[in-house]
Amino acid sequence: MTTTVLALKRISGNNIVSPIGFKATGIHCGIKHKKNDLALLVSEVPANVAGVFTTNAIQAAPLMVTKEAMQQTGKMQAIIVNSGNANACTGQQGLKDARLMQQKAAEKLGIAPALVGVASTGIIGEMMRMEPIVNGIQKLEPSSELEGSILFSQAILTTDTVTKNTAYSTVIDGKKITIAGTAKGSGMIDPNMATMLGFITTDAKIESVHLQAALKTVTDLTFNSITVDGDTSTNDMVLVMANGMAGNNSLTPAHPDWEQFTEALHAVSQDLAKMIAKDGEGATKLIEVEVSGAITDIEARKIAKTVVGSPLVKTAIFGCDANWGRIIAAVGYSGATLDPNAIKIKIGSTTVVENGEPVPFSEAQLLIYLKQPEVKISVDLHQGIGKGVAWGCDLTYDYVQINATYRS
Amino acid sequence: MTTTVLALKRISGNNIVSPIGFKATGIHCGIKHKKNDLALLVSEVPANVAGVFTTNAIQAAPLMVTKEAMQQTGKMQAIIVNSGNANACTGQQGLKDARLMQQKAAEKLGIAPALVGVASTGIIGEMMRMEPIVNGIQKLEPSSELEGSILFSQAILTTDTVTKNTAYSTVIDGKKITIAGTAKGSGMIDPNMATMLGFITTDAKIESVHLQAALKTVTDLTFNSITVDGDTSTNDMVLVMANGMAGNNSLTPAHPDWEQFTEALHAVSQDLAKMIAKDGEGATKLIEVEVSGAITDIEARKIAKTVVGSPLVKTAIFGCDANWGRIIAAVGYSGATLDPNAIKIKIGSTTVVENGEPVPFSEAQLLIYLKQPEVKISVDLHQGIGKGVAWGCDLTYDYVQINATYRS
């Protein structure tokens, strides 16, 4: 286990083309007014693939096309992404448009359409304008240089204010393997996928079935543990491509270095999830809620997500107000098993509630802490050994401003 | 049934002392800086009583004391209410304080403490300052005049901007009976009671057990069908006192005029619920979401509440933006049974989605509608005959402002 910890290394200058054999790019094709809006990620060889998708009953056309392709081949070699239009609630025409994106990207790369995933993000319910996309695809020149991944991570954004990239290396079978990710988030962010797109690349060799299981486990602890506004999008997806070019023996849960890999996948996913929460629409702060002493881990995560999703907690943190009454009220309505008289709450390292009752604390000192860009709330229920963490952001004037005028 | 409809009459100059035998008042005792903060409602004779309380696992001291009293006697003759401090998460001392409020009000009125209900609303987790309350109770002089009920309805408010009153009369056994209500709401408003207090008075004669059943049914359709911010308070309660002074034969579900009564109770509750939603913190608009064609009524209400609670829908309505994509996304993540290709959505009388796909409409014309103070969204799933309605409000800069600075 010690070697596991030592092997995992965050890569500076991290980006999705860090793993061997990946290229990326992004351009402005004309769906948006000015900003880049079309992106392509490609592997030298067909990669094993895993994906998680929104649980929203309304699913956008690109999700259907991508799932279809994954079922057909179990492989993926490229992902074509547009921002500015979600291609959701667009009916048969939307499906045709998503398939056309897939086909045109495949032609451009000289590969089978079923090896191409499609992702879209942006406004729901407007038909795609396909001409700029079809023309744009012709102009895409993916590169294995840092610049290519920067362009990719820019072109997938909507109201995000920063690009989101991370990468780690670890050692498997004595070989260095790299795993990297990029994501977009910002609004309509709640679990079971958020309006988020996440793309993870790795040169590790791993069968799709094991990759899928690992991704599912890690997603619940990371991407599904963030919330910006409780709205679950129609377009969320996270895709992992593993092209095997690092040359390790194929990973399975029985492989002695299996944990090295899942830890790296977890680290990449958690980094991206936290970046998404921190860059929530209008956010000024990242809020982390850590719950311990719950009956189960699942209950702990449910409480953590309820607290971090409470509009009243979010506005209080925005106002740097140590209003723990709202925290305990949210714990109370989370639906979890609890004893009101056993709850302990800390804001940062300051205990504010013990045995369900207020503990005197220095408001002035806590105010200094609350002015920091990252605020941690810890809740201990003293009921069991269940633990969980969730991340979110504060609720600000800018969230309202951004969303009152989004289509205008 | 026709007579039922004809008999129900909204009373102008409506107020909780409209029914025979009720008095009320409110004063400033000193919990708040300036505004009235102590209120008393009293019946000439002990009244039968029904109550619904927050489902939050953390319940404030006054709720425990009130429930205890109701269990002991099945009657209630008076309710003492303070605003400014919720007396929640205040432990044993909080319980003692709530009991002291009960006892002092009983002494003042010369009745048994177990006939007095206690309600509090305001900041969570601060110990009560009892001196102003104890002194204030001495000064309360309830009146059966309109002025008394105005003072009562003012003194129970927190961040509410308007008082909330309604009253109806109907005819039972040939006798006029009156039912009236007052409420406070504003923030931390989500079902299973919101941070809301509701007090309903009637001179109808009805046993507590039937009153309780009627209140429960009506609450699900009204008070539990509103949301301001999805936060469920520790202090919510609705109490109904029925003092029987109208002289009708005791009401039971077998009484020929039973529906007259439940319709009147429903009308009072719905009026108050809508007033609370409309006066949600920072709100500029009332939003009504009506769902039809669901598998069941319960699913229909769940969808309606999900849509009306979506921060993205709420901000769009604030911005007068006909962003139906957010509406259909919320329908999708509500968890209800649906066919994406069968959904119809109307904003006002304008169809914007049919068979799950966009329908062309005049944005300019819809903008005129969206600028009105009440906006109605209709969703038809075409899956069954389940129907439901929920109410909420838009999410505005002022909501953030109010809640970022609440304790300051």
PDB file of C-alpha atoms in Angstrom, chain A residues 31-32 35-39 81-86 119-122 154-158 184:
ATOM      1  CA  ILE A  31     -22.068  27.922 -33.298  1.00  0.00           C
ATOM      2  CA  LYS A  32     -21.045  30.486 -30.709  1.00  0.00           C
ATOM      3  CA  LYS A  35     -15.450  31.545 -28.521  1.00  0.00           C
ATOM      4  CA  ASN A  36     -14.150  28.147 -29.562  1.00  0.00           C
ATOM      5  CA  ASP A  37     -16.958  25.655 -29.925  1.00  0.00           C
ATOM      6  CA  LEU A  38     -15.748  22.507 -31.678  1.00  0.00           C
ATOM      7  CA  ALA A  39     -13.260  20.023 -30.244  1.00  0.00           C
ATOM      8  CA  VAL A  81     -17.583  17.684 -29.082  1.00  0.00           C
ATOM      9  CA  ASN A  82     -19.434  20.930 -29.673  1.00  0.00           C
ATOM     10  CA  SER A  83     -20.430  23.628 -27.223  1.00  0.00           C
ATOM     11  CA  GLY A  84     -23.161  26.283 -27.645  1.00  0.00           C
ATOM     12  CA  ASN A  85     -25.960  23.857 -28.491  1.00  0.00           C
ATOM     13  CA  ALA A  86     -26.848  20.778 -26.431  1.00  0.00           C
ATOM     14  CA  ALA A 119     -20.869  15.070 -27.002  1.00  0.00           C
ATOM     15  CA  SER A 120     -22.732  18.374 -26.987  1.00  0.00           C
ATOM     16  CA  THR A 121     -23.352  21.078 -24.398  1.00  0.00           C
ATOM     17  CA  GLY A 122     -25.208  24.355 -24.516  1.00  0.00           C
ATOM     18  CA  GLN A 154     -11.362  25.660 -24.123  1.00  0.00           C
ATOM     19  CA  ALA A 155     -13.723  24.610 -26.899  1.00  0.00           C
ATOM     20  CA  ILE A 156     -15.883  22.417 -24.640  1.00  0.00           C
ATOM     21  CA  LEU A 157     -16.733  25.226 -22.186  1.00  0.00           C
ATOM     22  CA  THR A 158     -20.068  27.042 -21.834  1.00  0.00           C
ATOM     23  CA  LYS A 184     -16.550  21.369 -18.351  1.00  0.00           C
TER      24      LYS A 184
END
